[in-house]
Short mmCIF file of C-alpha atoms in Angstrom, two decimals:
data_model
loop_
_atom_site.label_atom_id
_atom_site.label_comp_id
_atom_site.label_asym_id
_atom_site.label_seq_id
_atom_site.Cartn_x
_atom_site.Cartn_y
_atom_site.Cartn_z
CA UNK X 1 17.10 -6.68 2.34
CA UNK X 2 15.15 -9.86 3.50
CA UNK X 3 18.39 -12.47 4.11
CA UNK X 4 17.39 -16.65 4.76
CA UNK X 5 20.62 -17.48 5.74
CA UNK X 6 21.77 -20.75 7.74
CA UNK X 7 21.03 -18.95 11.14
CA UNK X 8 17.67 -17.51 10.02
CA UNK X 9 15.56 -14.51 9.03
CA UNK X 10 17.67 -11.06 9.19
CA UNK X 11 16.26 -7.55 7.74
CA UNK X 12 18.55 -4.93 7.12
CA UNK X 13 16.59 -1.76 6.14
CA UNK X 14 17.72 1.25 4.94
CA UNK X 15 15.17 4.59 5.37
CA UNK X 16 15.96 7.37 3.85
CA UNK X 17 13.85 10.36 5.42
CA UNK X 18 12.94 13.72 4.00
CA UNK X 19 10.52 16.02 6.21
CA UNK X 20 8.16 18.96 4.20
CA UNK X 21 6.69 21.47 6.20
CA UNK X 22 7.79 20.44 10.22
CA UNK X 23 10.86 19.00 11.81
CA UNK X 24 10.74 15.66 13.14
CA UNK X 25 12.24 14.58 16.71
CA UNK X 26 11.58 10.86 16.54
CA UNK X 27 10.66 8.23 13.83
CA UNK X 28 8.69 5.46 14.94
CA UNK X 29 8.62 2.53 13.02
CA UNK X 30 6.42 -0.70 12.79
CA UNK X 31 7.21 -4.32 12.57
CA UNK X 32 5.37 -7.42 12.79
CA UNK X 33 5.84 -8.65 16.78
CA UNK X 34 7.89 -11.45 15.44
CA UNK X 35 10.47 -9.35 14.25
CA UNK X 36 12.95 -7.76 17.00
CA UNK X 37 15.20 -5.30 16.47
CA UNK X 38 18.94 -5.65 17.49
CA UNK X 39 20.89 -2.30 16.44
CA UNK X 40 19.90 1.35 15.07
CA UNK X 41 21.91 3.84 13.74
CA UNK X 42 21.72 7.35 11.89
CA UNK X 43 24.16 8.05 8.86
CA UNK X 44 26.36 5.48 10.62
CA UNK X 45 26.11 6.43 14.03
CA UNK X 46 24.60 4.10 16.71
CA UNK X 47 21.11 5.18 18.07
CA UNK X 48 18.89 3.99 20.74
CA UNK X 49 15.33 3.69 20.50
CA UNK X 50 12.50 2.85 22.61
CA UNK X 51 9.60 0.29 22.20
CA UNK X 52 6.74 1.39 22.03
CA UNK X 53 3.33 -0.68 22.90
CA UNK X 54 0.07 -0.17 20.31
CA UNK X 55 -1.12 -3.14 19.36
CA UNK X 56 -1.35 -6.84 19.75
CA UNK X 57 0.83 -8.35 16.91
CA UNK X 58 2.56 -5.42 16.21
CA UNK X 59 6.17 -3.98 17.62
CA UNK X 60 6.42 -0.28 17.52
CA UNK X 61 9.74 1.69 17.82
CA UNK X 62 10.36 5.06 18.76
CA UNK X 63 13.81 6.15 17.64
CA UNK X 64 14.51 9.61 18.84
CA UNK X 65 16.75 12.11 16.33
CA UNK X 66 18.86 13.83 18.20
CA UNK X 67 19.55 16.79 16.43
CA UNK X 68 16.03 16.87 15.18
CA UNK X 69 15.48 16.83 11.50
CA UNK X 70 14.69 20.39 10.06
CA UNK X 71 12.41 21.36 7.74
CA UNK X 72 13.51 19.91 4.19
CA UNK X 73 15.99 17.80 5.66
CA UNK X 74 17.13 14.46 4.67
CA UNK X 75 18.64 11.76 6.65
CA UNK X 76 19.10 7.93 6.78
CA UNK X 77 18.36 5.11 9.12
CA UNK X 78 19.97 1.50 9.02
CA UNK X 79 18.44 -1.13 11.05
CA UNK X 80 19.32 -3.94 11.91
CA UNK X 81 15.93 -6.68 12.30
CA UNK X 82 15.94 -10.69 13.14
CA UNK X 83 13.02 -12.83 13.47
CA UNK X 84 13.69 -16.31 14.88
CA UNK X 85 11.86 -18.96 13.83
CA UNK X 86 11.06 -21.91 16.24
CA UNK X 87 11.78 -24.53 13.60
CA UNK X 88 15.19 -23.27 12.59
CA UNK X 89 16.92 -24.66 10.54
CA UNK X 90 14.29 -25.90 7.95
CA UNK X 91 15.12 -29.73 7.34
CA UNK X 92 12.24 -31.43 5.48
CA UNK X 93 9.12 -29.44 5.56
CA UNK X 94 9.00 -25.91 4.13
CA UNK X 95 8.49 -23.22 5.54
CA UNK X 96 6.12 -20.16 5.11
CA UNK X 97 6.25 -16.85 6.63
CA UNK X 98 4.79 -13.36 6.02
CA UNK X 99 6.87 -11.22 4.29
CA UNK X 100 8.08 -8.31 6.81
CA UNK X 101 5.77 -4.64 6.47
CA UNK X 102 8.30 -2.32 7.26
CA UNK X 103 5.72 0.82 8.29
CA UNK X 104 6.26 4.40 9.28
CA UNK X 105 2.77 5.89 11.11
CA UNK X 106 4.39 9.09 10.34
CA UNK X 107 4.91 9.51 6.81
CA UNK X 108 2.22 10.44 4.36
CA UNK X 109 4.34 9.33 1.23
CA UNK X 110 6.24 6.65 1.19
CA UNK X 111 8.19 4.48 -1.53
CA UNK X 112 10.54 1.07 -1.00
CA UNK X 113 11.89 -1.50 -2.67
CA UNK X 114 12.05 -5.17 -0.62
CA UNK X 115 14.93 -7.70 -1.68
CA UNK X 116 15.43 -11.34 -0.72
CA UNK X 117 18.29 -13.01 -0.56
CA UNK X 118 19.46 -16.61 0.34
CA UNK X 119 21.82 -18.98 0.50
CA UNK X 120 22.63 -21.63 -1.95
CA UNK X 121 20.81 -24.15 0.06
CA UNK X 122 17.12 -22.60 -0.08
CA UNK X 123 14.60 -22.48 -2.96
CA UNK X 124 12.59 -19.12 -2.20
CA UNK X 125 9.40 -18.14 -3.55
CA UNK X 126 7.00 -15.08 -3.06
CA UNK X 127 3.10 -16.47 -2.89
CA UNK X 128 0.16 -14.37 -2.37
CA UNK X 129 1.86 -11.05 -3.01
CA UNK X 130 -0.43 -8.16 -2.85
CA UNK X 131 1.16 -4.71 -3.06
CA UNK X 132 4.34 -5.22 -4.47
CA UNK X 133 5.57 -5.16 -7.50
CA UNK X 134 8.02 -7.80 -9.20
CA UNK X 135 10.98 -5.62 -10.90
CA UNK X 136 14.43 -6.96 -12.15
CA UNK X 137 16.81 -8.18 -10.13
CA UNK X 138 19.79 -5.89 -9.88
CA UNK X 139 22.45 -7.75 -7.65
CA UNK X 140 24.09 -11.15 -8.10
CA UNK X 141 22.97 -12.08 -4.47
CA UNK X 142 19.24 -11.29 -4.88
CA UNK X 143 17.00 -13.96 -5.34
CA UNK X 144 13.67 -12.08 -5.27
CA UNK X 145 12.83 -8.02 -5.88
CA UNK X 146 9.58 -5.87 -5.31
CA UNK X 147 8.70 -2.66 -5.32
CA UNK X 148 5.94 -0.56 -3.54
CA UNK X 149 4.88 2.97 -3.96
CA UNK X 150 2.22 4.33 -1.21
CA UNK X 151 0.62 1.18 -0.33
CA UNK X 152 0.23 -1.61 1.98
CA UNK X 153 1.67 -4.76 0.75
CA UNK X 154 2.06 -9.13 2.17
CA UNK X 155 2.49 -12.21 1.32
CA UNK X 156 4.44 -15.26 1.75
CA UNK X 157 7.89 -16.43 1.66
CA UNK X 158 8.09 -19.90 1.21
CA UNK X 159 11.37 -21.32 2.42
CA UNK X 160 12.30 -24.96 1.22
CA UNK X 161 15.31 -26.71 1.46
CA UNK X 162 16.96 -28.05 -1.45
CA UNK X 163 17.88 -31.09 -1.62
CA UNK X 164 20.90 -33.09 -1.48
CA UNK X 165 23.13 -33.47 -3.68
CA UNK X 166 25.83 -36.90 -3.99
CA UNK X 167 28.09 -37.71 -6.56
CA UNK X 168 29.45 -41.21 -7.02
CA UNK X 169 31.75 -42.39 -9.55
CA UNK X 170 32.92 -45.92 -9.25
CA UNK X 171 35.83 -47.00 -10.69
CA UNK X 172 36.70 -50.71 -11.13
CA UNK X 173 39.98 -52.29 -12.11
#
């Protein structure tokens, strides 16, 4: 879940792992450099994790499971992702940013589903998606759903303020 909120950009994602045919000892997981990431846990239980250098642009984050997961076994990640924005909070201009590529190097199948959120105060809009798939919204709070299935996906979010509203009513006697 993408939120635009009054303080900025927050990600909370949710991975759901299943291994095949090895067990797994770490996950490492790739972000945009832009995007840091503040907290990690594993079926609700804090987790540290490493960072990981491989390329310019890109953050990559090692986050060792400890006990490993075994062969046909399923667990879940939440993290917890910010990316601040040097021209926080938007006033007059919009503002466009890529949407965030949550990758895993390690998995060979993947599927996920990316919702944006926002508060009252933003008009959001998706431009240039590639990848992704608009589906139905499901939530109250979501302003914006995709889907992906075993692909790379971007595009823009374009942030705008909306404007203000003032009601007068004048009343003479």
């Amino acid at each position: 879940v993408l939120d635009v909120n009054a303080a900025g950009l927050d990600l909370a994602a949710a991975i759901t792992v299943r291994t095949r045919f090895a067990p797994l000892f770490e996950l490492d997981v790739q972000l945009p450099a832009e995007w840091t990431l503040l907290a990690a846990a594993r079926e609700g239980q804090t987790v540290a994790w490493q960072t990981v250098s491989q390329e310019a642009g890109k953050h990559l984050w090692r986050i060792p499971l400890s006990p490993p997961l075994p062969v046909e076994g399923v667990t879940t990640l939440q993290l917890s992702i910010r990316r601040e924005v040097d021209t926080w909070p938007i006033e007059t201009e919009p503002l466009a940013v890529d949407l965030p590529e949550l990758l895993l190097p390690q998995s060979n199948l993947h599927e996920g589903t990316l919702v944006v959120r926002g508060d009252d105060e933003f008009d959001l809009a998706a431009l240039d998606v590639v990848g992704l798939d608009a589906v139905p919204l499901k939530a109250d709070y979501e302003r914006l759903r995709f889907q992906s299935q075993d692909t790379r996906y971007g595009g823009n979010l374009r942030v705008t303020r909306k404007p203000s509203r003032v009601a007068v009513e004048t009343l003479s006697f």
